[in-house]
PDB file of C-alpha atoms in Angstrom:
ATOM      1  CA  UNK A   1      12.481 -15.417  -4.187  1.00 42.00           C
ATOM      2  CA  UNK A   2      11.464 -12.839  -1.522  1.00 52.00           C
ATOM      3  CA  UNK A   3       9.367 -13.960   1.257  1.00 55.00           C
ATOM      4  CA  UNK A   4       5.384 -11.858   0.793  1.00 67.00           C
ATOM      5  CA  UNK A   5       5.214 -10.778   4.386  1.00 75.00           C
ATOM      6  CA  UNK A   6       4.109  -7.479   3.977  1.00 76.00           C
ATOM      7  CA  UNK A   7       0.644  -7.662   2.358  1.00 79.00           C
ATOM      8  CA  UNK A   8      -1.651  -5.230   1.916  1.00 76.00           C
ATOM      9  CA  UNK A   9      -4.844  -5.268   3.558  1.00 79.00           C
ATOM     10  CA  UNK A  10      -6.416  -2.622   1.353  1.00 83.00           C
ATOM     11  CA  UNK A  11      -4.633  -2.662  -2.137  1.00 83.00           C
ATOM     12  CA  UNK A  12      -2.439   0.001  -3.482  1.00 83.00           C
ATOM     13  CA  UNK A  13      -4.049   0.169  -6.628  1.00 85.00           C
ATOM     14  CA  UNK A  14      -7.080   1.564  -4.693  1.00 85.00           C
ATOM     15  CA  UNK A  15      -5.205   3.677  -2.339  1.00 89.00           C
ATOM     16  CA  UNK A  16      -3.595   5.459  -5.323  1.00 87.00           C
ATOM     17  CA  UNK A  17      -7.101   7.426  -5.980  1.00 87.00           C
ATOM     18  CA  UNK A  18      -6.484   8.746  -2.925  1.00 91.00           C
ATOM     19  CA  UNK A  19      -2.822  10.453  -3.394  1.00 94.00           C
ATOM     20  CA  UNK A  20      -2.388  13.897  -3.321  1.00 93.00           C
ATOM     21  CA  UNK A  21       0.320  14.399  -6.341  1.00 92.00           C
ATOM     22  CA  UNK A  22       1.487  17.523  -4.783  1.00 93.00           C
ATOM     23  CA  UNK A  23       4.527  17.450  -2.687  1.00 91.00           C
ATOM     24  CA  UNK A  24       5.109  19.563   0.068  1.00 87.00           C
ATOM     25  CA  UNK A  25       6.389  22.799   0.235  1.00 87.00           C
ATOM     26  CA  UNK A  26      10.170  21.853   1.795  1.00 89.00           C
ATOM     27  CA  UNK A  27      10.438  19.041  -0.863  1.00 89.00           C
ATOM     28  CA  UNK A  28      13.776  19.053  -2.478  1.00 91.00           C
ATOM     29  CA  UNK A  29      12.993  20.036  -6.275  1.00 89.00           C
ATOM     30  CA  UNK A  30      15.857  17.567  -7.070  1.00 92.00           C
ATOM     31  CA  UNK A  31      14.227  14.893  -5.438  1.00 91.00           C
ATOM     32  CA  UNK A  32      11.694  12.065  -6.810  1.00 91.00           C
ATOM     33  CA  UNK A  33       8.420  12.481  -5.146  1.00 91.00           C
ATOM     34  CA  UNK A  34       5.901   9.749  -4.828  1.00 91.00           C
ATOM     35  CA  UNK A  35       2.178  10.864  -4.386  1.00 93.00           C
ATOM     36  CA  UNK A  36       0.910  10.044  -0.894  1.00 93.00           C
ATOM     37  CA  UNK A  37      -2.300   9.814   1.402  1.00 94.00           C
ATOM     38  CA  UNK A  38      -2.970  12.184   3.476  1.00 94.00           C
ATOM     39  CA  UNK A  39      -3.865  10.235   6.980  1.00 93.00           C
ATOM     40  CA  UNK A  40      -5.327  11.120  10.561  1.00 93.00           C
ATOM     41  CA  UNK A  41      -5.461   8.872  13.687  1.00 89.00           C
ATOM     42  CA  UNK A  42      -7.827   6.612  14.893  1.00 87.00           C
ATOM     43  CA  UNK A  43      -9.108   9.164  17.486  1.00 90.00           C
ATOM     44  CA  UNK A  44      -9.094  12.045  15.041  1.00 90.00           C
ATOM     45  CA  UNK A  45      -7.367  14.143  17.254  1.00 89.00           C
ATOM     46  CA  UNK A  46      -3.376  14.553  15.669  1.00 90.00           C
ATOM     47  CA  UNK A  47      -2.347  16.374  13.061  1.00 92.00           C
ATOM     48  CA  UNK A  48      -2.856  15.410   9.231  1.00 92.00           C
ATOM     49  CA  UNK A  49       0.303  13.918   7.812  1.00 92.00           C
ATOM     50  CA  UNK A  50       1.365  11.974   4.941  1.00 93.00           C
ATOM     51  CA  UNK A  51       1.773   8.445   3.751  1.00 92.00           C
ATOM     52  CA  UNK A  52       3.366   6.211   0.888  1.00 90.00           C
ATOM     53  CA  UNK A  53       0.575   3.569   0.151  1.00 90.00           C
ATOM     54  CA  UNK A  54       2.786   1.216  -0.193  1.00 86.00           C
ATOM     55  CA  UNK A  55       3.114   1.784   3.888  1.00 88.00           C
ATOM     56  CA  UNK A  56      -0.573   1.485   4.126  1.00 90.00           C
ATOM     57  CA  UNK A  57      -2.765  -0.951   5.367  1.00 86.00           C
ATOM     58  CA  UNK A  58      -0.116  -3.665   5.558  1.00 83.00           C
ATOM     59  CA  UNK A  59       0.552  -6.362   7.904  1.00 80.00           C
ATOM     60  CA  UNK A  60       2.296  -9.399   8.000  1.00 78.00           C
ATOM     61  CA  UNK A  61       1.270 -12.401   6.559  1.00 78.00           C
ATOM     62  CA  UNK A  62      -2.927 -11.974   7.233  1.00 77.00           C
ATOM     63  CA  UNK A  63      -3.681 -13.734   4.097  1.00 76.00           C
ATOM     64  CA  UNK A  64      -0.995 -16.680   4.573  1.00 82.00           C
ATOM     65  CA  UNK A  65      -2.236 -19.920   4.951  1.00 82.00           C
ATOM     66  CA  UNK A  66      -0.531 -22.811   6.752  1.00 85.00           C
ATOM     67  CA  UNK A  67      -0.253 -25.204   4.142  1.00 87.00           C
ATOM     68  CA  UNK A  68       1.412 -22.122   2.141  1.00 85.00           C
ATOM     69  CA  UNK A  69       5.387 -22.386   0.426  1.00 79.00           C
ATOM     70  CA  UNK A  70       6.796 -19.293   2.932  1.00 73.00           C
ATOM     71  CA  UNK A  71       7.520 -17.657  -0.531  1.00 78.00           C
ATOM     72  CA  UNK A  72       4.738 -18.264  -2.320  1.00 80.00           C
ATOM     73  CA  UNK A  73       1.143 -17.757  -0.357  1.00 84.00           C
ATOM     74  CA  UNK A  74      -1.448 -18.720  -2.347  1.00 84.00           C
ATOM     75  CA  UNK A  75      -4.198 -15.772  -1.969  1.00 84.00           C
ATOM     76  CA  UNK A  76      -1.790 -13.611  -2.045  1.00 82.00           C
ATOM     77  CA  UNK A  77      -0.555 -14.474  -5.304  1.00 81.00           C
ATOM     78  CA  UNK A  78      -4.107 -14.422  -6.582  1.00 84.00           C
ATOM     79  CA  UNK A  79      -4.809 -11.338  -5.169  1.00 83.00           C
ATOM     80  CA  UNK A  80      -1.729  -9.976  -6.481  1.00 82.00           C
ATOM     81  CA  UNK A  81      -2.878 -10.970  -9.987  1.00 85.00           C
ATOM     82  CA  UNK A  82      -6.134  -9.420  -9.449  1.00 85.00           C
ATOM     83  CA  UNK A  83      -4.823  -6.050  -8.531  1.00 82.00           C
ATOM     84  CA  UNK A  84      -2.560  -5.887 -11.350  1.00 82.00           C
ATOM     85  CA  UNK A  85      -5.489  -6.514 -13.706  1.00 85.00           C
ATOM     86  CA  UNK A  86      -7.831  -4.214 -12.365  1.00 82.00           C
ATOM     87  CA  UNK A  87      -4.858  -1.456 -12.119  1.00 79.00           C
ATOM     88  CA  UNK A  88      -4.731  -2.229 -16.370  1.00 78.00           C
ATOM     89  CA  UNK A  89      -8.470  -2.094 -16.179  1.00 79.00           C
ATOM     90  CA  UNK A  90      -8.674   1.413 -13.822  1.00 74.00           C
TER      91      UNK A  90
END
């Protein structure tokens, strides 16, 4: 089993409201496109770009407790199981 190092601070389920479904102009028609989130920097000041939520929000291990199997954190399972339901829910 894969390690869960990546886990997502603000869950993708949620961030999917978010996506704009259009893709961009210069998008290769014979391409997949996954909806993204449009995003801005802390300070406001760059220019708008886009972002897979699935690249959102995530850092490594924040929800990984000590006492935790390295492939098999325990809130993050739960949480995991939570999203999923709430996605079926949504």
């Amino acid at each position: 089993m894969k390690k869960k190092a990546r886990q997502h601070l603000v869950p993708r389920v949620f961030l999917k409201s978010f996506c704009d479904s259009r893709p961009p102009a210069h998008h290769p028609s014979d391409k997949p496109f996954e909806p993204s989130v449009w995003v801005l920097d802390k300070e406001l000041s760059g220019e708008a770009y886009r972002k897979s939520p699935a690249k959102l929000f995530v850092e490594h291990h924040p929800y990984t407790l000590a006492a935790d199997h390295p492939t098999d954190p325990v809130i993050e399972a739960w949480l995991s199981r939570i999203e999923s339901a709430y996605e079926g829910i949504r």
